[in-house]
mmCIF file of C-alpha atoms in Angstrom:
data_model
loop_
_atom_site.group_PDB
_atom_site.id
_atom_site.type_symbol
_atom_site.label_atom_id
_atom_site.label_comp_id
_atom_site.label_asym_id
_atom_site.label_seq_id
_atom_site.Cartn_x
_atom_site.Cartn_y
_atom_site.Cartn_z
ATOM 1 C CA MET A 1 0.000 0.000 0.000
ATOM 2 C CA ASP A 2 1.447 3.290 -1.109
ATOM 3 C CA ASP A 3 -0.115 6.482 -2.401
ATOM 4 C CA SER A 4 2.779 6.941 -4.805
ATOM 5 C CA SER A 5 2.547 5.079 -8.101
ATOM 6 C CA LEU A 6 6.330 5.529 -8.447
ATOM 7 C CA SER A 7 6.914 3.579 -5.239
ATOM 8 C CA ARG A 8 4.278 0.968 -6.101
ATOM 9 C CA ARG A 9 5.891 0.447 -9.495
ATOM 10 C CA THR A 10 9.358 0.017 -7.950
ATOM 11 C CA MET A 11 8.071 -2.496 -5.411
ATOM 12 C CA ARG A 12 5.943 -4.406 -7.939
ATOM 13 C CA GLU A 13 8.890 -4.865 -10.299
ATOM 14 C CA ALA A 14 11.115 -6.155 -7.502
ATOM 15 C CA LEU A 15 8.502 -8.537 -6.105
ATOM 16 C CA GLU A 16 7.479 -9.899 -9.488
ATOM 17 C CA GLY A 17 11.176 -10.490 -10.094
ATOM 18 C CA LEU A 18 10.995 -12.868 -7.133
ATOM 19 C CA GLY A 19 8.038 -14.657 -8.733
ATOM 20 C CA GLN A 20 5.535 -13.171 -6.277
ATOM 21 C CA LYS A 21 2.001 -12.094 -7.152
ATOM 22 C CA VAL A 22 1.305 -8.480 -6.210
ATOM 23 C CA GLU A 23 -1.894 -6.641 -5.293
ATOM 24 C CA GLU A 24 -1.714 -2.842 -5.054
ATOM 25 C CA ALA A 25 -3.632 -0.357 -2.930
ATOM 26 C CA SER A 26 -3.202 3.403 -2.953
ATOM 27 C CA ASP A 27 -4.556 4.114 0.534
ATOM 28 C CA GLY A 28 -5.175 2.419 3.855
ATOM 29 C CA ASN A 29 -8.878 1.701 3.431
ATOM 30 C CA GLN A 30 -8.334 0.200 0.003
ATOM 31 C CA ALA A 31 -5.519 -1.928 1.451
ATOM 32 C CA LEU A 32 -7.777 -3.291 4.190
ATOM 33 C CA GLU A 33 -10.605 -4.022 1.721
ATOM 34 C CA ARG A 34 -8.289 -5.817 -0.677
ATOM 35 C CA PHE A 35 -6.640 -7.775 2.117
ATOM 36 C CA PHE A 36 -10.044 -8.825 3.453
ATOM 37 C CA LEU A 37 -11.085 -10.116 0.036
ATOM 38 C CA LYS A 38 -7.719 -11.612 -0.855
ATOM 39 C CA PRO A 39 -5.295 -12.029 2.076
ATOM 40 C CA SER A 40 -1.576 -11.848 1.298
ATOM 41 C CA SER A 41 1.254 -13.487 3.187
ATOM 42 C CA LEU A 42 3.246 -10.246 3.166
ATOM 43 C CA VAL A 43 2.170 -6.598 3.121
ATOM 44 C CA LEU A 44 4.341 -3.567 2.345
ATOM 45 C CA LEU A 45 2.883 -0.479 3.990
ATOM 46 C CA ASP A 46 3.648 3.190 3.540
ATOM 47 C CA MET A 47 3.135 5.189 6.746
ATOM 48 C CA VAL A 48 1.959 8.684 5.861
ATOM 49 C CA THR A 49 -0.861 8.618 3.324
ATOM 50 C CA THR A 50 -4.229 10.309 2.973
ATOM 51 C CA GLY A 51 -6.849 8.672 5.176
ATOM 52 C CA ARG A 52 -5.611 5.902 7.438
ATOM 53 C CA HIS A 53 -2.060 6.059 8.749
ATOM 54 C CA GLY A 54 0.101 3.033 7.937
ATOM 55 C CA LEU A 55 0.437 2.087 11.617
ATOM 56 C CA ASP A 56 -3.357 2.027 11.891
ATOM 57 C CA VAL A 57 -3.514 -0.382 8.953
ATOM 58 C CA LEU A 58 -0.735 -2.415 10.585
ATOM 59 C CA ALA A 59 -2.881 -2.785 13.713
ATOM 60 C CA LYS A 60 -5.921 -3.973 11.715
ATOM 61 C CA LEU A 61 -4.307 -6.541 9.425
ATOM 62 C CA PRO A 62 -3.596 -9.234 12.063
ATOM 63 C CA GLU A 63 -7.259 -9.112 13.089
ATOM 64 C CA MET A 64 -8.011 -10.534 9.635
ATOM 65 C CA ASP A 65 -4.988 -12.845 9.426
ATOM 66 C CA PRO A 66 -2.717 -13.296 12.466
ATOM 67 C CA THR A 67 0.011 -14.842 10.296
ATOM 68 C CA VAL A 68 0.442 -11.795 8.047
ATOM 69 C CA LYS A 69 3.906 -10.259 7.903
ATOM 70 C CA VAL A 70 4.246 -6.532 7.416
ATOM 71 C CA ILE A 71 7.157 -4.445 6.189
ATOM 72 C CA ILE A 72 6.912 -0.677 6.585
ATOM 73 C CA ALA A 73 8.194 1.204 3.513
ATOM 74 C CA THR A 74 8.646 4.836 4.448
ATOM 75 C CA ALA A 75 10.655 7.933 3.600
ATOM 76 C CA ASP A 76 10.831 8.727 7.322
ATOM 77 C CA ILE A 77 14.367 7.809 8.392
ATOM 78 C CA GLN A 78 14.056 8.631 12.105
ATOM 79 C CA SER A 79 15.182 5.932 14.546
ATOM 80 C CA SER A 80 12.152 6.720 16.690
ATOM 81 C CA THR A 81 9.859 5.930 13.747
ATOM 82 C CA ALA A 82 11.536 2.560 13.246
ATOM 83 C CA GLU A 83 11.048 1.857 16.954
ATOM 84 C CA GLN A 84 7.347 2.755 16.656
ATOM 85 C CA ALA A 85 6.927 0.421 13.683
ATOM 86 C CA ARG A 86 8.692 -2.413 15.457
ATOM 87 C CA ALA A 87 6.622 -1.936 18.610
ATOM 88 C CA ALA A 88 3.456 -1.951 16.502
ATOM 89 C CA GLY A 89 4.340 -5.391 15.134
ATOM 90 C CA ALA A 90 6.042 -4.705 11.804
ATOM 91 C CA LYS A 91 8.606 -7.354 10.884
ATOM 92 C CA GLY A 92 10.869 -4.896 9.120
ATOM 93 C CA LEU A 93 11.266 -1.387 7.775
ATOM 94 C CA LEU A 94 12.699 -0.178 4.498
ATOM 95 C CA ASN A 95 13.494 3.448 3.790
ATOM 96 C CA LYS A 96 12.603 5.115 0.531
ATOM 97 C CA PRO A 97 13.781 5.392 -2.116
ATOM 98 C CA ILE A 98 13.264 1.647 -2.175
ATOM 99 C CA ASN A 99 16.382 -0.259 -3.126
ATOM 100 C CA SER A 100 15.185 -3.252 -5.152
ATOM 101 C CA ASP A 101 17.968 -5.595 -4.035
ATOM 102 C CA LEU A 102 17.383 -4.763 -0.387
ATOM 103 C CA LEU A 103 13.639 -5.231 -0.804
ATOM 104 C CA LYS A 104 14.129 -8.621 -2.449
ATOM 105 C CA ALA A 105 16.515 -9.750 0.291
ATOM 106 C CA SER A 106 14.129 -8.592 3.033
ATOM 107 C CA VAL A 107 11.107 -10.263 1.461
ATOM 108 C CA THR A 108 12.985 -13.504 0.901
ATOM 109 C CA LYS A 109 14.181 -13.545 4.500
ATOM 110 C CA MET A 110 10.758 -12.714 5.855
ATOM 111 C CA LEU A 111 8.906 -15.317 3.814
ATOM 112 C CA SER A 112 11.302 -17.930 5.142
ATOM 113 C CA GLY A 113 10.389 -17.016 8.711
ATOM 114 C CA GLY A 114 12.876 -14.313 9.690
ATOM 115 C CA ASP A 115 12.623 -10.605 10.266
ATOM 116 C CA THR A 116 14.908 -7.797 9.206
ATOM 117 C CA TRP A 117 15.314 -5.857 12.417
ATOM 118 C CA ASN A 118 18.696 -7.361 13.264
ATOM 119 C CA MET B 1 15.783 39.613 14.041
ATOM 120 C CA GLU B 2 19.166 37.985 13.477
ATOM 121 C CA LEU B 3 20.937 34.757 14.349
ATOM 122 C CA THR B 4 24.217 35.000 16.231
ATOM 123 C CA LEU B 5 27.251 33.908 14.252
ATOM 124 C CA ASP B 6 27.903 30.885 16.497
ATOM 125 C CA ARG B 7 24.376 29.603 16.170
ATOM 126 C CA LYS B 8 24.361 30.210 12.453
ATOM 127 C CA ASP B 9 27.561 28.154 12.205
ATOM 128 C CA ALA B 10 26.083 25.319 14.271
ATOM 129 C CA LEU B 11 22.890 25.358 12.223
ATOM 130 C CA THR B 12 24.804 25.371 8.951
ATOM 131 C CA GLU B 13 26.786 22.343 10.109
ATOM 132 C CA LEU B 14 23.610 20.502 11.068
ATOM 133 C CA ILE B 15 22.134 21.338 7.676
ATOM 134 C CA ASN B 16 25.271 20.215 5.871
ATOM 135 C CA ILE B 17 24.858 16.821 7.511
ATOM 136 C CA GLY B 18 21.088 16.834 7.042
ATOM 137 C CA TYR B 19 21.109 17.718 3.351
ATOM 138 C CA GLY B 20 23.590 15.005 2.421
ATOM 139 C CA ARG B 21 20.999 12.299 2.853
ATOM 140 C CA PRO B 22 18.406 13.744 0.449
ATOM 141 C CA ALA B 23 21.143 14.260 -2.125
ATOM 142 C CA GLY B 24 21.972 10.572 -1.866
ATOM 143 C CA ALA B 25 18.300 9.657 -2.132
ATOM 144 C CA LEU B 26 17.812 11.793 -5.235
ATOM 145 C CA SER B 27 20.908 10.337 -6.833
ATOM 146 C CA GLU B 28 19.613 6.832 -6.165
ATOM 147 C CA LEU B 29 16.231 7.692 -7.677
ATOM 148 C CA THR B 30 17.492 9.392 -10.832
ATOM 149 C CA GLY B 31 20.766 7.572 -11.398
ATOM 150 C CA TYR B 32 22.580 10.905 -11.741
ATOM 151 C CA ARG B 33 25.164 12.635 -9.610
ATOM 152 C CA ILE B 34 23.710 15.415 -7.482
ATOM 153 C CA THR B 35 25.688 18.538 -6.698
ATOM 154 C CA LEU B 36 24.792 20.546 -3.610
ATOM 155 C CA GLU B 37 25.718 24.143 -2.937
ATOM 156 C CA VAL B 38 26.621 25.367 0.537
ATOM 157 C CA PRO B 39 23.401 25.810 2.549
ATOM 158 C CA GLN B 40 22.263 29.332 3.316
ATOM 159 C CA VAL B 41 20.573 30.176 6.593
ATOM 160 C CA ALA B 42 18.860 33.488 7.243
ATOM 161 C CA MET B 43 15.860 35.086 8.919
ATOM 162 C CA TYR B 44 13.471 36.933 6.658
ATOM 163 C CA GLU B 45 10.305 38.871 7.168
ATOM 164 C CA ILE B 46 7.568 36.720 5.692
ATOM 165 C CA GLU B 47 6.402 39.364 3.247
ATOM 166 C CA LEU B 48 9.897 39.565 1.717
ATOM 167 C CA ILE B 49 10.075 35.861 0.929
ATOM 168 C CA PRO B 50 7.882 35.739 -2.239
ATOM 169 C CA ALA B 51 10.076 38.243 -4.088
ATOM 170 C CA MET B 52 13.173 36.310 -3.057
ATOM 171 C CA LEU B 53 11.690 33.041 -4.343
ATOM 172 C CA GLU B 54 10.585 34.662 -7.569
ATOM 173 C CA ALA B 55 14.122 35.920 -8.168
ATOM 174 C CA MET B 56 15.461 32.381 -7.649
ATOM 175 C CA LEU B 57 12.774 30.388 -9.477
ATOM 176 C CA GLY B 58 10.783 32.605 -11.815
ATOM 177 C CA PRO B 59 7.109 33.539 -11.752
ATOM 178 C CA VAL B 60 5.743 29.996 -11.375
ATOM 179 C CA VAL B 61 7.071 27.699 -8.688
ATOM 180 C CA ALA B 62 6.530 23.944 -8.526
ATOM 181 C CA SER B 63 6.541 23.072 -4.857
ATOM 182 C CA VAL B 64 6.056 20.094 -2.607
ATOM 183 C CA SER B 65 5.238 21.228 0.889
ATOM 184 C CA GLN B 66 5.124 19.080 3.964
ATOM 185 C CA VAL B 67 3.930 20.364 7.283
ATOM 186 C CA PHE B 68 5.832 18.888 10.221
ATOM 187 C CA THR B 69 4.942 18.958 13.887
ATOM 188 C CA GLY B 70 6.597 18.023 17.152
ATOM 189 C CA PRO B 71 8.918 19.955 19.466
ATOM 190 C CA VAL B 72 9.902 21.928 16.372
ATOM 191 C CA SER B 73 7.138 22.563 13.856
ATOM 192 C CA GLY B 74 7.084 24.265 10.505
ATOM 193 C CA ASN B 75 6.888 23.695 6.822
ATOM 194 C CA ALA B 76 9.459 21.990 4.623
ATOM 195 C CA LEU B 77 9.450 22.699 0.922
ATOM 196 C CA LEU B 78 11.013 21.311 -2.204
ATOM 197 C CA LEU B 79 11.012 24.134 -4.743
ATOM 198 C CA LEU B 80 11.662 23.744 -8.449
ATOM 199 C CA ASP B 81 11.246 26.012 -11.410
ATOM 200 C CA GLU B 82 8.596 24.772 -13.831
ATOM 201 C CA GLN B 83 10.977 23.296 -16.400
ATOM 202 C CA SER B 84 13.080 21.520 -13.766
ATOM 203 C CA ALA B 85 9.959 19.902 -12.342
ATOM 204 C CA LEU B 86 8.963 18.631 -15.786
ATOM 205 C CA VAL B 87 12.438 17.240 -16.487
ATOM 206 C CA LEU B 88 12.581 15.561 -13.084
ATOM 207 C CA SER B 89 9.194 13.938 -13.596
ATOM 208 C CA GLN B 90 10.335 12.719 -17.009
ATOM 209 C CA LEU B 91 13.511 11.200 -15.544
ATOM 210 C CA LEU B 92 11.356 9.108 -13.225
ATOM 211 C CA SER B 93 8.333 8.372 -15.356
ATOM 212 C CA GLU B 94 7.739 4.875 -16.651
ATOM 213 C CA ALA B 95 7.212 5.812 -20.270
ATOM 214 C CA GLY B 96 9.970 8.446 -20.416
ATOM 215 C CA ALA B 97 7.540 10.677 -22.301
ATOM 216 C CA GLU B 98 8.503 14.191 -23.342
ATOM 217 C CA PRO B 99 7.701 16.647 -20.554
ATOM 218 C CA ARG B 100 4.923 18.914 -21.744
ATOM 219 C CA ASN B 101 2.570 19.468 -18.878
ATOM 220 C CA PHE B 102 1.888 18.507 -15.319
ATOM 221 C CA ASP B 103 -0.489 15.600 -15.691
ATOM 222 C CA SER B 104 -1.483 13.563 -12.650
ATOM 223 C CA ASN B 105 1.420 11.161 -13.186
ATOM 224 C CA ALA B 106 3.986 13.979 -13.255
ATOM 225 C CA ARG B 107 2.457 15.579 -10.168
ATOM 226 C CA GLU B 108 2.482 12.292 -8.299
ATOM 227 C CA ILE B 109 6.148 11.703 -9.156
ATOM 228 C CA ILE B 110 7.172 15.190 -8.017
ATOM 229 C CA THR B 111 5.153 14.735 -4.822
ATOM 230 C CA GLU B 112 6.917 11.474 -4.009
ATOM 231 C CA VAL B 113 10.340 12.952 -4.763
ATOM 232 C CA GLY B 114 9.482 15.797 -2.395
ATOM 233 C CA ASN B 115 8.281 13.345 0.222
ATOM 234 C CA ILE B 116 11.539 11.388 0.075
ATOM 235 C CA LEU B 117 13.816 14.442 0.088
ATOM 236 C CA LEU B 118 12.007 16.340 2.832
ATOM 237 C CA ASN B 119 11.709 13.262 5.062
ATOM 238 C CA ALA B 120 15.374 12.470 4.538
ATOM 239 C CA CYS B 121 16.394 15.978 5.500
ATOM 240 C CA LEU B 122 14.115 16.416 8.516
ATOM 241 C CA GLY B 123 14.689 12.825 9.596
ATOM 242 C CA VAL B 124 18.397 13.529 9.949
ATOM 243 C CA PHE B 125 17.549 16.563 12.084
ATOM 244 C CA GLY B 126 15.204 14.422 14.214
ATOM 245 C CA ASN B 127 17.842 11.734 14.707
ATOM 246 C CA LEU B 128 20.678 14.151 15.479
ATOM 247 C CA LEU B 129 18.685 16.434 17.742
ATOM 248 C CA ARG B 130 16.857 13.483 19.337
ATOM 249 C CA ILE B 131 13.430 14.909 18.723
ATOM 250 C CA GLN B 132 10.473 13.226 17.033
ATOM 251 C CA VAL B 133 9.320 14.969 13.860
ATOM 252 C CA ASN B 134 5.827 14.020 12.669
ATOM 253 C CA PHE B 135 4.962 14.504 9.024
ATOM 254 C CA ALA B 136 1.719 15.379 7.264
ATOM 255 C CA VAL B 137 0.872 14.183 3.765
ATOM 256 C CA PRO B 138 2.977 16.106 1.214
ATOM 257 C CA ARG B 139 1.201 18.429 -1.156
ATOM 258 C CA MET B 140 2.289 19.547 -4.605
ATOM 259 C CA ARG B 141 1.415 22.977 -5.974
ATOM 260 C CA LEU B 142 2.152 24.924 -9.126
ATOM 261 C CA GLU B 143 1.594 28.597 -8.469
ATOM 262 C CA SER B 144 3.193 31.979 -7.873
ATOM 263 C CA SER B 145 5.600 32.507 -4.973
ATOM 264 C CA ALA B 146 3.124 34.843 -3.308
ATOM 265 C CA ARG B 147 0.335 32.228 -3.328
ATOM 266 C CA LEU B 148 2.745 29.562 -2.123
ATOM 267 C CA ILE B 149 3.873 31.631 0.872
ATOM 268 C CA GLU B 150 0.241 32.484 1.694
ATOM 269 C CA ALA B 151 -0.477 28.750 1.833
ATOM 270 C CA VAL B 152 2.603 28.122 4.004
ATOM 271 C CA VAL B 153 1.527 30.819 6.451
ATOM 272 C CA ASP B 154 -2.031 29.421 6.575
ATOM 273 C CA ALA B 155 -0.799 25.869 7.191
ATOM 274 C CA ASN B 156 1.613 26.803 9.969
ATOM 275 C CA GLU B 157 0.576 26.239 13.575
ATOM 276 C CA GLU B 158 2.600 29.273 14.651
ATOM 277 C CA LYS B 159 2.122 32.841 13.569
ATOM 278 C CA LEU B 160 4.773 33.555 10.969
ATOM 279 C CA THR B 161 6.065 37.105 11.132
ATOM 280 C CA TYR B 162 9.607 36.025 10.475
ATOM 281 C CA GLY B 163 10.644 32.795 8.896
ATOM 282 C CA LEU B 164 13.934 31.025 9.199
ATOM 283 C CA ILE B 165 14.790 30.121 5.656
ATOM 284 C CA ILE B 166 17.270 27.336 5.305
ATOM 285 C CA HIS B 167 17.904 26.616 1.691
ATOM 286 C CA THR B 168 20.347 24.828 -0.482
ATOM 287 C CA LYS B 169 20.512 24.665 -4.225
ATOM 288 C CA PHE B 170 20.971 21.293 -5.863
ATOM 289 C CA LYS B 171 21.600 20.288 -9.424
ATOM 290 C CA VAL B 172 20.755 17.021 -11.149
ATOM 291 C CA LYS B 173 22.235 15.939 -14.476
ATOM 292 C CA GLY B 174 24.640 18.858 -14.601
ATOM 293 C CA GLY B 175 21.985 21.491 -14.108
ATOM 294 C CA ASP B 176 18.979 20.272 -16.140
ATOM 295 C CA VAL B 177 17.162 20.154 -12.824
ATOM 296 C CA THR B 178 17.816 22.863 -10.276
ATOM 297 C CA GLY B 179 15.892 23.041 -7.057
ATOM 298 C CA TYR B 180 15.895 24.237 -3.485
ATOM 299 C CA LEU B 181 15.117 22.643 -0.167
ATOM 300 C CA VAL B 182 13.612 25.219 2.158
ATOM 301 C CA ILE B 183 12.503 24.980 5.776
ATOM 302 C CA VAL B 184 10.256 27.695 7.154
ATOM 303 C CA LEU B 185 10.005 28.042 10.929
ATOM 304 C CA GLY B 186 8.245 30.546 13.132
ATOM 305 C CA VAL B 187 9.991 32.260 16.031
ATOM 306 C CA PRO B 188 8.789 29.880 18.830
ATOM 307 C CA SER B 189 10.018 26.843 16.893
ATOM 308 C CA LEU B 190 13.225 28.643 16.091
ATOM 309 C CA ASP B 191 13.800 29.165 19.847
ATOM 310 C CA ARG B 192 13.248 25.462 20.467
ATOM 311 C CA LEU B 193 15.486 24.526 17.545
ATOM 312 C CA MET B 194 18.264 26.688 18.997
ATOM 313 C CA SER B 195 17.898 25.050 22.394
ATOM 314 C CA GLU B 196 18.022 21.555 20.819
ATOM 315 C CA LEU B 197 20.981 22.694 18.753
ATOM 316 C CA ASP B 198 22.846 23.750 21.920
ATOM 317 C CA ASP B 199 22.213 20.292 23.400
ATOM 318 C CA TRP B 200 23.456 18.655 20.211
ATOM 319 C CA GLU B 201 26.622 20.759 20.257
ATOM 320 C CA SER B 202 27.253 19.797 23.876
ATOM 321 C CA ARG B 203 26.883 16.104 23.023
ATOM 322 C CA GLN B 204 29.284 16.516 20.099
ATOM 323 C CA LEU B 205 31.905 18.032 22.383
ATOM 324 C CA GLN B 206 31.658 15.351 25.079
#
C-alpha cells in the first residue's frame, strides 16, 4: 500500500522479479478491503498517506490474518519511527527510495520465517 | 531579528549533515550525480520571501510542501522552477515521455520525490537532535511565490512574522534540474530549535 505510483511500481517490479504475485492499494482503506477479500502473506505499507495512517492499517491486518507479515516502507528515516513500527508489530522497515535488491533480500528472508530488524 | 554567528555556524553544520541524505536519495532515484551548494541560513520577514523566491525560481514555482509537527514545527518545501519539475518527472516516469505538462502522473512523481527528500532531510535533524518529527501528507502545488507563501503561512501552527529560511541549491544531471530545499520556521520553533541545537553541540563536544 502506497499512495505513490512511483513507489508501487518500484516495489511491484522487484517482487514480481521474485516470482511473487502483487496486489496494489493506494490508501489504507483500500488496502484493508483488498486484504479482506484476498489475504496476502506479506504486506508492504507506507506510513503517511491520505486517510488511514500506515500504523493504523498495521494494527488492523492481524485481526483478519494473524500470520500476516508486514514491512513498513517509508521515507521517514528517524530511529524513533523505526522503533514505533517495530513496537506496533512490523517485521521490518525499508526506507525510501526503495532499493530493489534490499527489498528482495528482506522479502525472501521474511517469507522464510525471519525478520529484518537485526 | 538575526541569528548569532555561532548559532548560524552550528545550524549550517547541522544542515550540511542533514542535506547530504536527500542528495543521496535523489541520486539513487534518478541515477545521476547530485551537486549541492553550501546551505544558506537566514531570517526573513515573511512578506519579503515571495520576491526572493521569484528571483530564484521565476514567476511559477513547482513546490512540494510538507507540514511537520513536534517539538519543532514548521513547513518543509522542495522548490523547483517549472521546467526543472517537468524534467525531473520525465527522468522518473515509466514511459519516459517528453515533458509537456503537469499531468497527474507527473504531479504524483514530483510529490513522491518531495516526500523522500524532505523526510530524509528532517529525519536527519530528528535523529541528530533526538526529537520526534511528525509529518503530514505532502502536497504539490504549481503557483506563484506569493500564493505559495500564503499557503505556508495558513498551514503553519505558529504565527509567521519572520521565517527562518534554510535553503540549499541542488543540481541534477549537470543542471537540467535545479531546485531548493527550504525549511520555514516561526519564532517559537526557532527558539526550540536553537535550544536543541545547543544540546546537540554539547553532546558533540563530550
